[in-house]
């Protein structure tokens, strides 16, 4: 399974990347929203994990673009963000996010959610 | 050089040269030129040092980054952290130590659970706690503040008493970092610094504290009432915000008392807090306070009335519709619209279409949004 | 001693006294700005803007962006403004009677619908033709106002009347903002506990030749063309040294029209932007300050040195000339309107220091420089002073100018260091060497022409196109 992560803090990106690789996923790491959007297009990941506040393009914009495009609209999206404010969480879900984790978050929780979403998308 | 000067001096004609001698000017030119050159030189030396520091840091980063990530992802609790021998030398370099501390802090902000506890262990294992404690003792304000920040991010709760004393430090940054640290360690219990703080807590710091409290499960705040009568008016304002955010309905009487506080910002926050926790009786109190309030607070009161006024308050709001100020007109209309008084607005519009017809339409359009 | 020589004496003394005072002022500004810049940088490193930006407790902001014939770029520009992170935000775009399809493009792109809207008449402004909001909830922050053409000041006044939030941020619609720009800009309003902050100004940086995509700044580059590059140096001097020092003294008279935040209540109490000047941004700040001084309310005009706002600088001589002509007129008009404050102790720092400084060294500078240069030239031509002294005097002034520029570049390197490559820093310094011979005379000449135009009452606004950003003090 191919997972794309968009996170602008390289250290956090690396830690998540390493963890997911250990669990046997193929990982595509992106440092900002634009980068993510391009790689979603070229790499066709099975799951997207994205931060919200990133340079050049926000995670919410990335979700909107992904969900508008027929080629990518079925890719599940998990949001990872320091922003826990209700209206932002709501906006993320309205735009089509499948899950929302507030930072600080537990990596083992993330991997459980990934497995759950992977199972769901396989069922469909 | 002397030749030229002699030439200049021999041809004095007006007073210009009497006071602004060519000699003086020449010296000035030489002075400024040499200052300019030294500034440029200094700029380049600085850029050079910066580049060198960057390269050193980059090497440190390349060495440590991956290793740190691996260590903090370790899942076996019992595993003792082994520091590779080549790192022991690296860690003698203060730059490397600071890099590692900053790295750990960034990661700590993002992760909880197992990773977080691994980060704490690594921080202690590498002796960084001593570094932070040393900073805490520093007399330079930003170094001391940095020490507090590190200790707080790394959950070094045993420093609570020492840092608690700094929550009323005369340096603003030290003070705010100390307050933040206390909350980080003790959650809602940490708010007890409000008992003693005598310096103003800026609105900005209040935002930071509220954001931080969000990470904790809400708890009873038995001292709220005391804070609401604090001598420090910013403590009252902050307490009012706590009442608002954590819906402390039981304390409404005390909030209403704050409507009479002599300081305008306190009264404004009291109005905004009532907006969230008030009911119909609060409407009466707000209307009574209305006339003596300043412009901004009048607007706030009208906004609050939109939430909990009822038909009995129509006359008051209708009277305000005729206020000469357009903003007050509109807010009064908005309040009427919100509490089912659209009919009243229509009546007013029928009697006096200019400007009330448009105001009524505006309110209806907003209600549809 | 005949009276002819008395005149020469007078001229020479004036020139001398003027130069020395100016020199001392620059030195003080340079020294005074450094302490504050360092302090700001240290303090700032502690704030995690990311966690605060989504807090519901930050003050509410309305961005006001006037647009005139911006059809070509308006959609991208608005998208860029909408994507700025801030939780309590409203973006008001004011179409100032554009003759092109600016409005229609907005309606189509953002699915706008005309609303029944009661426009509060809180500050005077021309008629509003319609207020539009989007049917799409994603764009709920957006408000578009269509109004009769009336110039920038009038458009901003309409914005003030429409804005529903407590703080307004006035901005040129084509500015590129950094992600956390708004939070940093409003910070002074809620950080200050002793006095009321009435306005904060941000730094304008020059975007020419920078890599910009989708309204986001991807890479900072030193402008390739001469004029913009020269203005980079000019802006660094003005913002990093000049405004930093003046704000520390609480004597700031000007906030750039291209990026500044204001307390809306005070703006309304002062009557909003004044239509009859080309320097409306400076005039408003001066009027607001005067309002508070006269009521003895402690207040502050703050300044944020972070590079938050990037904008295109004039790249052609023609547009630059027009801009400097306008700045010169704006300064004169503003100072004339508030001449009551000139050396008036009642107005404190404002009356005794800021105003006189602006009067002598901003407003009069082009004239004094121009007349002084011509006078000395004539005097040396007729042999009243000798050529050598004349040339030495020029070199003296020029070498001081270099020192000041070199210091400004050093400060930039020590603080934000936007141009990281060493060759870029060298290019900037070398460009500075040409200033006294090329850029400066040009700017002075067009400043002087501004006087002449003002005397002739030629009330041209210049084209209301995009050269309209605020004026940095030289």
XYZ file of N, CA and C in Angstrom, chain B residues 8 11 13-17 19-20 22 25-26 28-29 32-33 35-36 39-40 42-44 46-48 50-51 109 141-142 145-146 149 172-173 177 200-204 207-208 210-211 244-245 295-296 303 325-327 330 355 358-359 361-362 365 369, chain C residues 9 12-13 16 23 39 42-43 46-49 51-52 55 57-58 115-122 133 164 166 183 187 190-191 193 264-265 376 383-386 388-389 392-393 395-396 399-400 402-403 406-407 409-410 413-414 417 420 422 425-426 429:
372
model
N 43.763 74.217 -2.091
C 42.437 74.585 -1.618
C 42.511 75.777 -0.679
N 42.979 79.452 -1.919
C 41.972 80.125 -2.733
C 40.672 80.385 -1.976
N 37.603 82.097 -0.590
C 36.942 83.301 -1.053
C 35.793 83.708 -0.154
N 35.003 82.759 0.258
C 33.853 83.134 1.082
C 33.902 82.399 2.402
N 32.903 82.682 3.203
C 32.889 82.092 4.525
C 32.638 80.578 4.460
N 32.079 80.093 3.330
C 31.839 78.666 3.195
C 33.080 77.892 3.593
N 34.187 78.345 3.013
C 35.416 77.602 3.261
C 36.033 77.944 4.602
N 34.467 77.882 7.423
C 33.976 76.923 8.413
C 34.034 75.497 7.924
N 33.696 75.343 6.646
C 33.759 73.997 6.093
C 35.053 73.910 5.317
N 38.222 72.502 3.429
C 38.453 71.317 2.598
C 39.085 70.205 3.416
N 36.355 68.427 5.216
C 35.565 67.609 4.294
C 36.330 66.354 3.897
N 37.587 66.542 3.593
C 38.390 65.411 3.166
C 38.471 64.370 4.276
N 36.301 63.947 6.548
C 34.969 63.332 6.610
C 34.826 62.246 5.574
N 35.230 62.564 4.346
C 35.129 61.570 3.276
C 35.918 60.326 3.654
N 34.110 58.356 6.504
C 32.927 57.598 6.079
C 33.283 56.461 5.135
N 34.255 56.728 4.270
C 34.654 55.652 3.366
C 35.199 54.478 4.168
N 34.513 53.739 7.284
C 33.417 53.075 8.002
C 32.638 52.170 7.044
N 32.358 52.709 5.855
C 31.623 51.915 4.865
C 32.360 50.605 4.590
N 32.062 48.232 7.408
C 30.723 47.637 7.482
C 30.584 46.510 6.475
N 31.072 46.759 5.249
C 30.992 45.728 4.216
C 31.812 44.518 4.641
N 32.576 43.616 7.621
C 31.882 42.952 8.725
C 30.719 42.106 8.201
N 29.975 42.679 7.241
C 28.869 41.938 6.623
C 29.368 40.607 6.072
N 30.515 40.680 5.354
C 31.009 39.455 4.740
C 31.577 38.480 5.752
N 30.496 38.179 8.717
C 29.305 37.584 9.332
C 28.696 36.522 8.428
N 28.559 36.873 7.132
C 27.993 35.898 6.195
C 28.841 34.637 6.147
N 30.177 34.835 6.200
C 31.085 33.698 6.174
C 30.886 32.809 7.393
N 28.313 32.654 9.232
C 26.990 32.065 9.196
C 26.978 30.824 8.320
N 27.669 30.952 7.189
C 27.744 29.832 6.264
C 28.452 28.657 6.942
N 6.195 18.210 20.193
C 4.973 18.958 19.936
C 3.996 18.172 19.079
N 17.623 37.403 29.680
C 16.210 37.069 29.680
C 15.824 36.014 28.671
N 16.373 36.091 27.441
C 15.898 35.116 26.456
C 16.507 33.732 26.668
N 14.347 32.265 29.440
C 13.063 31.877 28.880
C 13.174 30.582 28.078
N 14.286 30.445 27.371
C 14.508 29.230 26.584
C 14.605 28.016 27.513
N 11.245 27.030 28.586
C 10.515 26.379 27.497
C 10.944 24.915 27.338
N 8.968 40.338 30.698
C 7.730 39.848 30.111
C 7.860 38.441 29.525
N 8.934 38.216 28.770
C 9.060 36.923 28.115
C 9.256 35.801 29.133
N 6.611 32.764 29.548
C 7.067 31.383 29.372
C 6.843 30.581 30.658
N 0.350 42.792 34.242
C -0.765 42.572 33.326
C -0.525 41.310 32.493
N -1.585 40.547 32.264
C -1.514 39.409 31.339
C -2.089 39.906 30.030
N -1.244 40.015 29.020
C -1.727 40.608 27.771
C -2.775 39.708 27.121
N -3.593 40.310 26.280
C -4.593 39.529 25.542
C -3.912 38.409 24.765
N -2.748 38.733 24.238
C -1.993 37.750 23.467
C -1.648 36.536 24.319
N -4.598 34.406 24.930
C -4.889 33.502 23.806
C -4.017 32.252 23.926
N -2.711 32.469 24.208
C -1.801 31.323 24.318
C -2.227 30.380 25.439
N -5.197 29.964 26.748
C -6.439 29.264 26.416
C -6.189 28.129 25.425
N -5.320 28.403 24.444
C -4.975 27.353 23.483
C -4.368 26.164 24.214
N -16.492 31.877 30.166
C -17.146 31.769 28.860
C -16.821 30.437 28.181
N -15.516 30.116 28.116
C -15.098 28.926 27.380
C -15.585 27.656 28.081
N -19.408 53.583 23.204
C -19.900 53.125 21.902
C -19.645 51.635 21.642
N -18.387 51.233 21.806
C -18.039 49.846 21.493
C -18.837 48.874 22.369
N -25.325 43.040 20.519
C -25.021 41.701 20.002
C -25.419 40.625 21.007
N -26.733 56.747 14.873
C -25.601 55.995 14.344
C -26.075 54.769 13.571
N -25.594 54.632 12.340
C -26.020 53.533 11.475
C -25.661 52.161 12.030
N -24.511 52.093 12.682
C -24.078 50.788 13.178
C -25.017 50.326 14.294
N -28.267 49.170 12.853
C -28.177 47.841 12.245
C -28.090 46.741 13.300
N -34.383 54.740 6.179
C -33.642 53.638 5.575
C -34.164 52.254 5.979
N -34.605 48.996 3.671
C -33.381 48.285 3.295
C -32.797 47.517 4.484
N -32.886 48.147 5.655
C -32.381 47.463 6.849
C -33.150 46.158 7.061
N -34.696 44.354 4.850
C -34.293 43.385 3.816
C -32.934 42.765 4.138
N -32.019 43.649 4.572
C -30.677 43.207 4.919
C -30.745 42.111 5.997
N -32.133 38.894 4.647
C -31.148 38.186 3.822
C -30.144 37.460 4.707
N -29.055 33.180 5.290
C -27.712 32.619 5.032
C -27.430 31.366 5.853
N 26.582 83.859 2.336
C 26.797 83.317 3.674
C 25.567 82.546 4.132
N 25.160 79.244 2.334
C 26.128 78.226 2.737
C 25.860 77.725 4.150
N 25.501 78.637 5.051
C 25.227 78.187 6.414
C 24.021 77.265 6.454
N 24.939 73.939 5.183
C 25.795 73.248 6.124
C 24.989 72.733 7.329
N 22.518 64.457 8.918
C 23.511 63.429 9.197
C 23.342 62.874 10.611
N 15.818 42.780 19.884
C 14.866 42.390 20.913
C 13.657 41.683 20.295
N 14.561 38.127 19.138
C 14.668 37.174 20.245
C 13.306 36.748 20.747
N 12.442 37.738 20.926
C 11.134 37.467 21.486
C 10.306 36.612 20.548
N 10.116 32.683 20.186
C 9.404 31.854 21.148
C 7.961 31.570 20.758
N 7.456 32.353 19.825
C 6.040 32.231 19.551
C 5.770 31.173 18.497
N 4.858 30.284 18.810
C 4.471 29.270 17.851
C 3.181 29.747 17.175
N 3.356 30.491 16.085
C 2.190 31.085 15.437
C 1.218 30.035 14.932
N 0.126 27.319 16.279
C -0.922 26.839 17.186
C -1.925 27.934 17.507
N -1.517 29.205 17.329
C -2.408 30.283 17.726
C -3.357 30.717 16.618
N -6.972 29.846 16.854
C -7.707 30.125 18.080
C -8.905 31.030 17.820
N -10.032 33.005 19.854
C -9.912 34.184 20.711
C -9.070 35.297 20.117
N -8.536 35.086 18.917
C -7.783 36.176 18.286
C -8.780 37.221 17.777
N -26.658 40.846 -2.684
C -27.403 40.757 -1.426
C -28.164 42.052 -1.179
N -29.277 41.945 -0.422
C -29.849 43.165 0.123
C -28.915 43.593 1.240
N -28.378 44.756 1.115
C -27.352 45.135 2.090
C -27.489 46.593 2.467
N -27.638 46.834 3.754
C -27.701 48.202 4.262
C -26.285 48.647 4.573
N -25.807 49.623 3.803
C -24.444 50.095 4.028
C -24.464 51.189 5.085
N -23.799 50.938 6.199
C -23.733 51.940 7.263
C -22.951 53.147 6.768
N -23.482 54.328 6.972
C -22.740 55.524 6.563
C -21.928 56.012 7.746
N -20.828 55.366 8.016
C -20.037 55.768 9.179
C -18.916 56.710 8.812
N -22.188 38.319 -2.052
C -21.578 37.235 -1.276
C -21.710 35.939 -2.062
N -17.293 44.131 8.924
C -18.037 43.805 10.128
C -17.131 43.514 11.312
N -13.600 44.151 13.981
C -13.058 45.258 14.771
C -11.776 45.870 14.225
N -1.703 37.285 11.605
C -1.540 37.086 13.037
C -0.420 37.973 13.575
N -0.832 41.187 16.216
C -0.261 40.895 17.530
C -0.071 42.136 18.397
N -3.015 43.277 20.600
C -3.427 42.536 21.788
C -2.256 42.217 22.712
N -1.086 42.660 22.319
C 0.077 42.373 23.154
C 0.321 43.511 24.134
N -0.328 46.226 26.870
C -1.283 46.273 27.972
C -1.442 47.670 28.564
N -10.655 49.890 13.889
C -11.727 50.464 13.061
C -12.472 51.574 13.798
N -12.684 51.399 15.095
C -13.407 52.416 15.854
C -12.761 53.799 15.733
N 25.332 75.913 -5.163
C 26.773 75.665 -5.041
C 27.424 75.598 -6.417
N 33.187 81.379 -9.267
C 34.415 81.482 -8.494
C 34.223 81.938 -7.060
N 33.013 81.883 -6.552
C 32.808 82.321 -5.174
C 33.235 81.260 -4.181
N 33.075 80.021 -4.559
C 33.778 78.979 -3.816
C 34.554 78.205 -4.864
N 35.551 77.505 -4.424
C 36.302 76.865 -5.497
C 35.807 75.465 -5.783
N 37.157 72.692 -6.102
C 37.653 71.608 -5.258
C 36.788 71.429 -4.031
N 36.436 72.533 -3.407
C 35.607 72.444 -2.204
C 34.234 71.882 -2.546
N 34.520 68.224 -3.100
C 34.762 67.557 -1.813
C 33.469 67.492 -0.988
N 32.724 68.571 -1.041
C 31.469 68.609 -0.289
C 30.518 67.523 -0.795
N 31.362 64.787 -2.324
C 31.903 63.488 -1.930
C 31.612 63.185 -0.461
N 31.655 64.225 0.320
C 31.392 64.078 1.742
C 29.969 63.521 1.957
N 29.673 59.966 0.516
C 30.299 58.910 1.309
C 29.469 58.607 2.553
N 28.811 59.623 3.079
C 27.949 59.344 4.220
C 26.764 58.470 3.792
N 26.738 56.289 1.481
C 27.224 54.909 1.350
C 27.285 54.223 2.711
N 27.769 54.969 3.689
C 27.873 54.382 5.018
C 26.494 53.935 5.513
N 25.357 50.873 3.610
C 26.100 49.676 4.013
C 25.604 49.189 5.369
N 25.295 50.138 6.233
C 24.777 49.765 7.546
C 23.419 49.075 7.417
N 22.316 47.377 4.865
C 22.515 46.028 4.337
C 22.995 45.091 5.450
N 23.895 45.598 6.275
C 24.365 44.787 7.386
C 23.207 44.392 8.310
N 21.225 41.683 6.767
C 21.916 40.401 6.858
C 21.835 39.842 8.283
N 21.972 40.725 9.263
C 21.929 40.273 10.655
C 20.534 39.829 11.078
N 17.898 38.497 6.513
C 18.756 37.916 5.496
C 17.976 37.253 4.362
N 20.215 35.477 0.394
C 21.190 34.661 1.104
C 22.523 34.558 0.384
N 25.932 35.322 -1.327
C 26.888 36.402 -1.104
C 26.985 37.318 -2.315
N 24.284 39.934 -2.147
C 24.583 41.017 -1.223
C 25.554 41.992 -1.894
N 26.544 41.430 -2.591
C 27.501 42.285 -3.290
C 26.802 43.102 -4.369
N 25.048 45.955 -2.828
C 25.967 47.014 -2.415
C 26.481 47.796 -3.622
